Short mmCIF file of C-alpha atoms in Angstrom, two decimals:
data_model
loop_
_atom_site.label_atom_id
_atom_site.label_comp_id
_atom_site.label_asym_id
_atom_site.label_seq_id
_atom_site.Cartn_x
_atom_site.Cartn_y
_atom_site.Cartn_z
CA MET B 22 37.24 117.66 106.09
CA THR B 23 37.27 118.38 103.16
CA ASP B 24 37.57 121.80 100.53
CA LEU B 25 34.79 123.44 99.78
CA ASN B 26 33.48 123.97 96.77
CA THR B 27 36.04 121.10 94.88
CA ARG B 28 33.12 119.38 92.31
CA THR B 29 35.00 115.58 90.98
CA ASP B 30 36.30 117.55 88.07
CA GLY B 31 38.47 119.88 90.59
CA ALA B 32 36.60 123.16 89.47
CA ALA B 33 33.77 124.42 91.96
CA THR B 34 31.44 126.74 89.84
CA GLY B 35 28.33 128.71 90.00
CA THR B 36 25.66 127.36 88.30
CA GLY B 37 23.30 127.92 85.20
CA VAL B 38 23.28 129.04 82.10
CA ARG B 39 25.55 130.69 80.41
CA SER B 40 26.47 132.56 76.87
CA ARG B 41 29.27 131.53 75.06
CA PRO B 42 30.31 133.53 72.29
CA ARG B 43 32.18 131.28 69.65
CA ALA B 44 34.69 133.95 68.38
CA VAL B 45 35.65 134.63 71.83
CA LEU B 46 37.57 131.64 72.28
CA PRO B 47 39.99 131.63 69.07
CA ALA B 48 40.31 135.22 69.27
CA LEU B 49 41.45 135.19 73.04
CA CYS B 50 44.27 132.03 71.61
CA ALA B 51 45.82 134.29 68.64
CA THR B 52 46.36 137.18 71.03
CA GLN B 53 47.42 135.55 74.15
CA ILE B 54 50.28 133.61 72.13
CA THR B 55 51.11 137.01 70.76
CA SER B 56 50.80 139.02 73.59
CA TRP B 57 52.99 137.30 75.87
CA GLY B 58 55.66 136.17 72.73
CA ILE B 59 55.85 139.76 71.77
CA VAL B 60 55.45 141.91 75.18
CA TYR B 61 57.00 139.49 77.04
CA TYR B 62 59.22 136.03 75.80
CA ALA B 63 61.02 138.35 73.30
CA PHE B 64 63.03 140.80 75.45
CA PRO B 65 65.35 137.85 77.53
CA VAL B 66 66.11 137.22 73.95
CA LEU B 67 66.54 140.28 73.00
CA ASN B 68 68.32 142.08 76.46
CA PRO B 69 71.88 140.51 75.50
CA GLU B 70 71.74 142.31 72.23
CA ILE B 71 70.30 145.86 73.88
CA THR B 72 72.73 145.42 76.40
CA ALA B 73 76.30 145.02 74.65
CA ALA B 74 74.85 147.93 71.21
CA THR B 75 73.90 150.11 74.52
CA GLY B 76 75.89 149.91 76.62
CA TRP B 77 73.19 149.81 78.83
CA SER B 78 73.37 147.37 82.27
CA THR B 79 71.82 144.11 82.54
CA THR B 80 71.02 145.59 85.86
CA ALA B 81 69.50 148.37 83.69
CA THR B 82 66.98 146.67 81.86
CA MET B 83 66.09 144.07 83.77
CA ALA B 84 64.54 146.20 86.15
CA ALA B 85 63.00 148.55 84.29
CA PHE B 86 61.10 144.72 82.51
CA SER B 87 60.28 144.05 86.56
CA LEU B 88 59.34 147.49 86.70
CA ALA B 89 56.41 146.65 83.85
CA LEU B 90 55.64 143.48 85.76
CA ILE B 91 55.11 145.56 89.54
CA VAL B 92 52.94 147.81 87.85
CA SER B 93 50.93 144.73 85.58
CA GLY B 94 50.11 143.29 88.75
CA ILE B 95 49.14 146.09 90.44
CA ALA B 96 46.89 147.80 87.78
CA GLY B 97 45.56 143.76 87.19
CA ILE B 98 44.02 144.79 90.58
CA ARG B 99 41.64 147.40 88.74
CA VAL B 100 41.16 145.57 85.61
CA GLY B 101 39.65 142.79 87.82
CA ARG B 102 36.84 145.19 88.91
CA ILE B 103 36.60 145.99 85.83
CA ILE B 104 36.03 143.26 83.69
CA ASP B 105 33.33 142.27 86.18
CA HIS B 106 31.00 144.67 86.01
CA ARG B 107 31.80 145.52 82.46
CA GLY B 108 33.30 143.11 80.58
CA PRO B 109 36.30 143.29 78.55
CA ARG B 110 35.88 144.46 75.28
CA THR B 111 37.27 147.51 75.76
CA VAL B 112 39.84 147.22 78.73
CA MET B 113 42.06 144.66 76.49
CA THR B 114 41.94 146.32 72.75
CA ALA B 115 43.54 149.24 74.86
CA GLY B 116 45.66 147.20 76.43
CA SER B 117 46.26 146.08 73.31
CA THR B 118 47.02 149.02 71.93
CA ALA B 119 49.07 150.71 74.75
CA GLY B 120 50.86 147.23 74.44
CA ALA B 121 51.71 147.98 70.81
CA VAL B 122 53.15 151.49 71.22
CA SER B 123 55.04 150.43 74.92
CA MET B 124 57.13 148.65 71.83
CA VAL B 125 57.59 151.29 69.17
CA ILE B 126 59.00 153.59 72.48
CA VAL B 127 61.18 150.16 73.59
CA ALA B 128 62.64 150.36 69.99
CA LEU B 129 63.95 153.51 69.77
CA ALA B 130 64.05 154.52 72.89
CA PRO B 131 67.11 156.78 72.81
CA ASN B 132 68.44 156.90 76.75
CA LEU B 133 67.56 154.94 79.77
CA PRO B 134 64.59 157.38 81.43
CA VAL B 135 62.76 156.70 77.97
CA PHE B 136 63.53 152.61 77.23
CA PHE B 137 61.74 152.33 80.97
CA ALA B 138 59.00 154.74 80.12
CA GLY B 139 58.20 152.30 77.52
CA TRP B 140 57.80 149.84 80.34
CA ILE B 141 55.65 150.97 82.39
CA LEU B 142 53.65 151.46 79.96
CA ALA B 143 54.07 147.84 78.93
CA GLY B 144 53.07 147.17 82.70
CA PHE B 145 49.63 149.01 81.63
CA ALA B 146 49.38 146.93 78.25
CA MET B 147 50.58 143.25 80.52
CA ALA B 148 47.48 144.01 83.12
CA ALA B 149 45.16 144.65 80.04
CA THR B 150 45.41 141.69 78.03
CA PHE B 151 47.51 138.97 79.41
CA TYR B 152 46.34 135.55 80.71
CA GLN B 153 44.16 137.40 84.33
CA PRO B 154 41.70 139.42 81.49
CA ALA B 155 41.38 136.75 79.31
CA PHE B 156 40.95 134.28 82.48
CA ALA B 157 38.16 136.66 84.15
CA ALA B 158 36.68 137.03 80.39
CA LEU B 159 36.44 133.40 80.02
CA THR B 160 34.96 132.66 83.53
CA ARG B 161 32.78 134.30 82.33
CA TRP B 162 30.99 133.31 79.73
CA PHE B 163 31.51 130.04 79.61
CA ALA B 164 31.03 129.23 83.45
CA PRO B 165 30.32 126.39 84.38
CA GLY B 166 32.80 124.68 81.73
CA HIS B 167 34.88 126.92 81.30
CA VAL B 168 38.41 124.94 82.59
CA ARG B 169 38.53 123.64 79.65
CA ALA B 170 38.21 127.20 77.94
CA LEU B 171 41.01 127.75 79.92
CA THR B 172 42.81 124.91 78.78
CA ILE B 173 41.89 126.04 75.30
CA VAL B 174 43.50 129.28 75.76
CA THR B 175 47.01 128.81 77.99
CA LEU B 176 47.55 125.68 75.58
CA ALA B 177 47.65 128.18 73.20
CA GLY B 178 49.54 130.56 75.12
CA GLY B 179 51.65 128.37 75.83
CA LEU B 180 53.12 128.12 72.45
CA ALA B 181 54.06 131.76 72.35
CA SER B 182 57.53 131.20 73.40
CA THR B 183 57.46 128.95 71.03
CA VAL B 184 56.68 130.74 68.09
CA PHE B 185 58.09 133.66 69.33
CA ALA B 186 61.74 133.39 70.74
CA PRO B 187 63.21 131.64 67.72
CA LEU B 188 61.07 134.12 65.75
CA THR B 189 62.54 136.77 67.22
CA ALA B 190 66.08 135.41 67.32
CA THR B 191 65.74 135.41 64.04
CA LEU B 192 65.23 138.87 62.92
CA ALA B 193 67.89 139.80 65.42
CA ASP B 194 69.98 137.90 62.80
CA HIS B 195 69.46 139.92 60.02
CA PHE B 196 68.67 143.40 61.50
CA THR B 197 69.63 145.44 64.88
CA TRP B 198 66.98 144.33 67.93
CA ARG B 199 65.50 148.09 67.09
CA THR B 200 64.48 147.22 64.00
CA THR B 201 63.19 143.61 65.77
CA TYR B 202 60.71 144.70 67.97
CA LEU B 203 59.69 148.05 65.65
CA VAL B 204 58.99 144.93 63.20
CA LEU B 205 57.20 142.84 66.47
CA ALA B 206 54.81 145.13 67.28
CA ALA B 207 53.83 145.88 63.93
CA ILE B 208 52.38 142.14 64.57
CA LEU B 209 50.98 142.90 68.11
CA ALA B 210 49.48 145.76 66.40
CA ALA B 211 47.97 144.17 63.62
CA ILE B 212 46.43 140.28 65.25
CA THR B 213 45.21 141.97 68.57
CA ILE B 214 43.85 145.32 68.52
CA PRO B 215 41.44 144.01 65.66
CA ALA B 216 41.20 140.80 67.59
CA HIS B 217 39.52 141.79 70.78
CA ALA B 218 37.35 145.16 69.37
CA LEU B 219 35.91 142.84 66.95
CA ALA B 220 35.96 138.73 68.73
CA LEU B 221 34.86 140.97 72.67
CA ARG B 222 31.48 142.23 71.76
CA ALA B 223 29.96 139.45 72.99
CA PRO B 224 26.90 140.76 75.32
CA TRP B 225 28.34 140.56 79.20
CA PRO B 226 26.51 138.47 81.14
CA ALA B 227 25.67 139.01 84.76
CA ALA B 228 27.43 137.66 87.69
CA PRO B 229 26.08 133.34 88.70
CA PRO B 230 24.76 133.96 92.03
CA ALA B 231 27.18 132.94 94.41
CA LEU B 232 27.10 129.19 95.67
CA THR B 233 25.38 128.21 99.24
CA ASP B 234 27.50 127.24 100.75
CA VAL B 235 30.03 130.13 100.21
CA THR B 236 28.75 133.16 103.52
CA SER B 237 31.58 134.47 103.03
CA THR B 238 31.94 138.35 101.44
CA PRO B 239 34.99 139.62 99.29
CA GLN B 240 36.77 141.58 101.76
CA GLU B 241 36.74 138.48 104.37
CA VAL B 242 37.58 135.53 101.71
CA VAL B 243 40.41 138.12 101.08
CA ARG B 244 41.51 138.05 105.02
CA SER B 245 41.15 134.48 105.19
CA ARG B 246 44.18 132.59 106.56
CA PRO B 247 44.58 130.29 103.33
CA PHE B 248 44.07 133.29 101.67
CA LEU B 249 47.26 134.79 103.03
CA LEU B 250 49.01 131.47 102.42
CA LEU B 251 47.38 131.15 99.31
CA ALA B 252 49.09 134.16 97.67
CA LEU B 253 52.25 133.51 99.82
CA ALA B 254 52.49 129.98 98.58
CA PHE B 255 51.83 131.60 94.57
CA THR B 256 54.47 134.76 94.77
CA LEU B 257 57.51 133.08 96.02
CA SER B 258 56.27 130.21 93.45
CA ALA B 259 56.22 132.84 91.43
CA PHE B 260 59.46 134.27 91.99
CA ALA B 261 60.99 131.38 91.25
CA MET B 262 59.42 130.41 88.16
CA TYR B 263 59.47 133.85 86.02
CA ALA B 264 63.60 133.74 87.89
CA VAL B 265 63.90 131.18 85.73
CA VAL B 266 62.16 131.88 82.24
CA VAL B 267 64.44 134.67 81.72
CA THR B 268 67.64 133.03 83.41
CA LEU B 269 67.75 130.50 81.07
CA VAL B 270 69.47 132.38 78.30
CA PRO B 271 72.51 133.20 80.38
CA LEU B 272 72.19 130.02 81.83
CA LEU B 273 73.18 128.65 78.27
CA LEU B 274 75.28 130.92 77.88
CA GLU B 275 76.84 131.06 80.16
CA ARG B 276 77.23 127.01 80.24
CA GLY B 277 79.34 127.86 75.90
CA TYR B 278 75.62 127.49 73.89
CA THR B 279 74.92 129.78 71.58
CA THR B 280 72.02 132.01 70.74
CA SER B 281 70.07 129.87 68.54
CA GLN B 282 70.76 127.51 71.48
CA ALA B 283 69.28 128.95 74.21
CA ALA B 284 66.31 129.94 72.43
CA TRP B 285 64.97 127.14 70.76
CA THR B 286 65.94 125.90 74.38
CA LEU B 287 63.19 128.43 75.60
CA GLY B 288 60.89 127.99 73.69
CA LEU B 289 60.74 124.19 73.19
CA GLY B 290 59.36 124.49 76.96
CA GLY B 291 57.11 126.79 75.65
CA ALA B 292 55.95 123.58 73.46
CA GLY B 293 55.99 121.52 77.36
CA GLN B 294 53.74 123.94 78.53
CA THR B 295 51.57 122.73 76.13
CA LEU B 296 52.02 119.69 76.83
CA GLY B 297 51.32 120.24 80.93
CA ARG B 298 47.90 122.50 80.46
CA THR B 299 46.38 118.68 78.01
CA LEU B 300 47.49 116.82 81.84
CA TYR B 301 45.72 119.08 84.38
CA ALA B 302 42.43 118.26 83.16
CA GLY B 303 43.04 115.30 84.71
CA LEU B 304 45.51 115.70 87.39
CA ALA B 305 42.39 117.86 88.48
CA ARG B 306 40.03 115.40 87.94
CA ARG B 307 42.06 113.07 91.05
CA THR B 308 44.07 115.58 93.18
CA GLY B 309 42.23 117.29 95.74
CA THR B 310 43.08 121.58 95.61
CA THR B 311 45.60 121.36 97.62
CA THR B 312 47.39 118.09 96.95
CA ARG B 313 47.51 119.35 93.49
CA THR B 314 48.83 123.42 94.51
CA VAL B 315 51.48 121.21 96.35
CA VAL B 316 52.55 118.58 94.29
CA LEU B 317 53.50 121.20 91.08
CA ILE B 318 55.22 123.70 93.01
CA VAL B 319 57.28 120.30 94.68
CA LEU B 320 57.42 119.26 90.74
CA GLY B 321 59.23 123.28 89.65
CA ALA B 322 61.50 122.74 92.41
CA LEU B 323 62.13 119.58 91.62
CA THR B 324 62.45 120.87 87.48
CA THR B 325 64.69 124.66 88.73
CA ALA B 326 67.15 121.82 90.60
CA ALA B 327 67.74 119.88 87.41
CA LEU B 328 69.21 122.69 85.11
CA ALA B 329 70.91 123.78 88.01
CA VAL B 330 72.95 121.06 88.40
CA VAL B 331 73.04 119.60 84.31
CA PRO B 332 75.40 120.93 82.28
CA GLY B 333 74.57 118.98 79.45
CA PRO B 334 74.54 117.62 76.58
CA TYR B 335 71.97 119.82 74.23
CA GLY B 336 69.48 117.24 73.98
CA LEU B 337 69.30 116.87 77.36
CA LEU B 338 68.74 119.93 78.74
CA ILE B 339 66.28 120.74 76.37
CA ALA B 340 64.03 117.64 78.02
CA VAL B 341 64.65 119.16 81.59
CA SER B 342 63.42 122.07 79.57
CA VAL B 343 60.47 120.71 78.40
CA ALA B 344 59.90 119.50 81.84
CA ALA B 345 60.24 122.30 83.06
CA GLY B 346 57.78 123.71 80.56
CA VAL B 347 55.36 120.51 82.08
CA VAL B 348 54.79 122.21 85.94
CA ARG B 349 54.94 125.70 84.19
CA GLY B 350 51.67 124.23 82.51
CA ASN B 351 49.87 123.07 84.84
CA LEU B 352 50.74 125.88 87.23
CA THR B 353 49.59 128.64 84.87
CA LEU B 354 45.53 126.92 85.26
CA LEU B 355 46.25 126.03 88.57
CA GLN B 356 46.30 130.23 89.33
CA ALA B 357 43.47 130.23 86.55
CA THR B 358 41.21 127.81 88.88
CA ALA B 359 42.44 128.42 92.64
CA ILE B 360 39.79 130.89 92.70
CA THR B 361 36.83 129.36 91.40
CA ASP B 362 37.56 125.72 93.57
CA ARG B 363 37.91 127.46 96.79
CA TRP B 364 35.56 130.77 96.62
CA GLY B 365 33.62 129.72 93.19
CA THR B 366 33.44 132.39 90.26
CA THR B 367 31.12 135.07 91.46
CA HIS B 368 33.49 137.90 92.44
CA TYR B 369 36.06 136.65 90.03
CA GLY B 370 38.21 138.89 88.39
CA ARG B 371 38.31 141.07 91.84
CA LEU B 372 39.77 137.86 93.78
CA SER B 373 42.43 137.07 90.71
CA GLY B 374 43.00 140.07 90.99
CA ILE B 375 43.87 140.42 94.88
CA LEU B 376 45.40 137.11 94.57
CA SER B 377 47.86 137.74 91.64
CA ALA B 378 49.19 140.93 92.23
CA PRO B 379 51.63 140.02 94.44
CA ALA B 380 52.90 136.68 92.72
CA MET B 381 52.83 139.60 89.54
CA THR B 382 55.44 142.13 91.99
CA ALA B 383 56.91 138.56 92.17
CA SER B 384 57.96 137.74 89.06
CA ALA B 385 57.86 141.41 88.38
CA LEU B 386 61.75 142.19 90.77
CA ALA B 387 62.49 138.04 89.72
CA PRO B 388 64.09 140.01 86.18
CA PHE B 389 65.74 142.52 88.58
CA ALA B 390 66.42 140.06 91.33
CA ALA B 391 68.57 137.19 89.37
CA ALA B 392 70.31 139.97 87.95
CA LEU B 393 71.78 140.96 91.22
CA LEU B 394 72.40 137.82 92.63
CA ALA B 395 74.02 135.36 90.11
CA PRO B 396 76.89 136.88 90.90
CA PRO B 397 77.62 137.00 94.44
CA LEU B 398 76.15 133.42 94.29
CA GLY B 399 79.01 132.21 91.91
CA GLY B 400 76.71 131.84 88.98
CA THR B 401 73.86 131.19 87.36
CA PRO B 402 73.97 127.60 87.77
CA GLN B 403 74.21 128.00 91.64
CA LEU B 404 71.42 130.73 91.46
CA PHE B 405 69.03 128.22 89.84
CA GLY B 406 69.70 125.24 93.34
CA ALA B 407 68.72 129.19 95.38
CA LEU B 408 65.38 128.99 93.04
CA ALA B 409 64.59 125.63 94.22
CA ALA B 410 64.91 126.07 97.83
CA LEU B 411 62.42 128.70 97.84
CA ALA B 412 59.92 126.95 95.43
CA LEU B 413 60.06 123.96 97.85
CA ALA B 414 59.33 126.84 100.64
CA ALA B 415 56.53 127.82 98.40
CA ALA B 416 55.18 124.11 98.89
CA VAL B 417 54.99 124.36 102.79
CA ILE B 418 53.39 127.02 102.63
CA ALA B 419 50.66 125.28 100.14
CA ALA B 420 49.65 122.66 102.45
CA GLY B 421 47.98 125.35 104.55
CA THR B 422 45.39 126.37 102.92
CA SER B 423 42.56 123.63 102.72
CA ILE B 424 39.34 125.42 103.73
CA ARG B 425 37.67 123.42 106.19
CA GLU B 426 34.55 123.24 106.61
CA PRO B 427 32.79 123.93 109.87
CA GLU B 428 33.16 121.82 112.60
#
């Protein structure tokens, strides 16, 4: 009894020679660092200053950010289908433009309704520019060697918090949070709009044929037990993981560390993500798909538990944050290859969008839920303990995601 479509390198792929435009990989590396760094990672650094300067509650601002992620998860289903049929250039360029405009709206928001509107637009930008559209593009252009391309882009993307969390904190030391967001919006526009418009012009190849041992239609795959369990496991794991990322700064502030120290801890966790992604190919060669899924989710739970119980010293907290980043880096590639490992590349954009939607919704609710749950649980450390338990539950569910060969 074995997983179907699992090669010795841990990635099932389609067949045939694919077009591999040279400019795509460096362009997507640059745009993933910038998009994630500005649209996502700047917020947890700036949010304490936003609430202090405006009087808006943390729950309200977290709700706006969460709404953006919910919009991203829902819109991502449609984005995946568009890319499957038409390629990534138009949708990713439009997403970059929307991202820059959304950050300007957030920066200039005079009240909470406009602040929410800015983040709703940011949600559409996330769906069109973050990992999912980039993964769909790379999987089509670079198959059957797409795992290497995915690894390279996620290695770069892992530096987003390393680069932009400290940069955001530095800008915030010299400017207001509004000016900081305006500067970041200008950087986002200058880097990502031309990169997507110019580098993604290569011809979009036809979808590869389905593997001969894959007989299920996309509709049948989506309704299958392995797909449903995998979606549930990724949803619970994503909730725990993103709640940790967004509340790491408040955790350290609660323990008496400065905003700069907290930002560097978050940023160095991003460096850990980059390190972790260099290890994924070797892990994939040595483990089966289901085993790999369970082990990585368990490790995510253990690092979250460590953050819950380790108050210091500062160097030890950095080490734990880096270790958690290593796990997150592997989890990103695990999710990027989850479809190809089990069902091939033919309908990657569509199936990946559907698989990612509930996880994105969970990650969207995580910041709001974390802000809401921390006080009744007794504080942020207790929240991290609960998140560790949730991740362990996800690992148990993931154990049932094997695809069995017909008897």
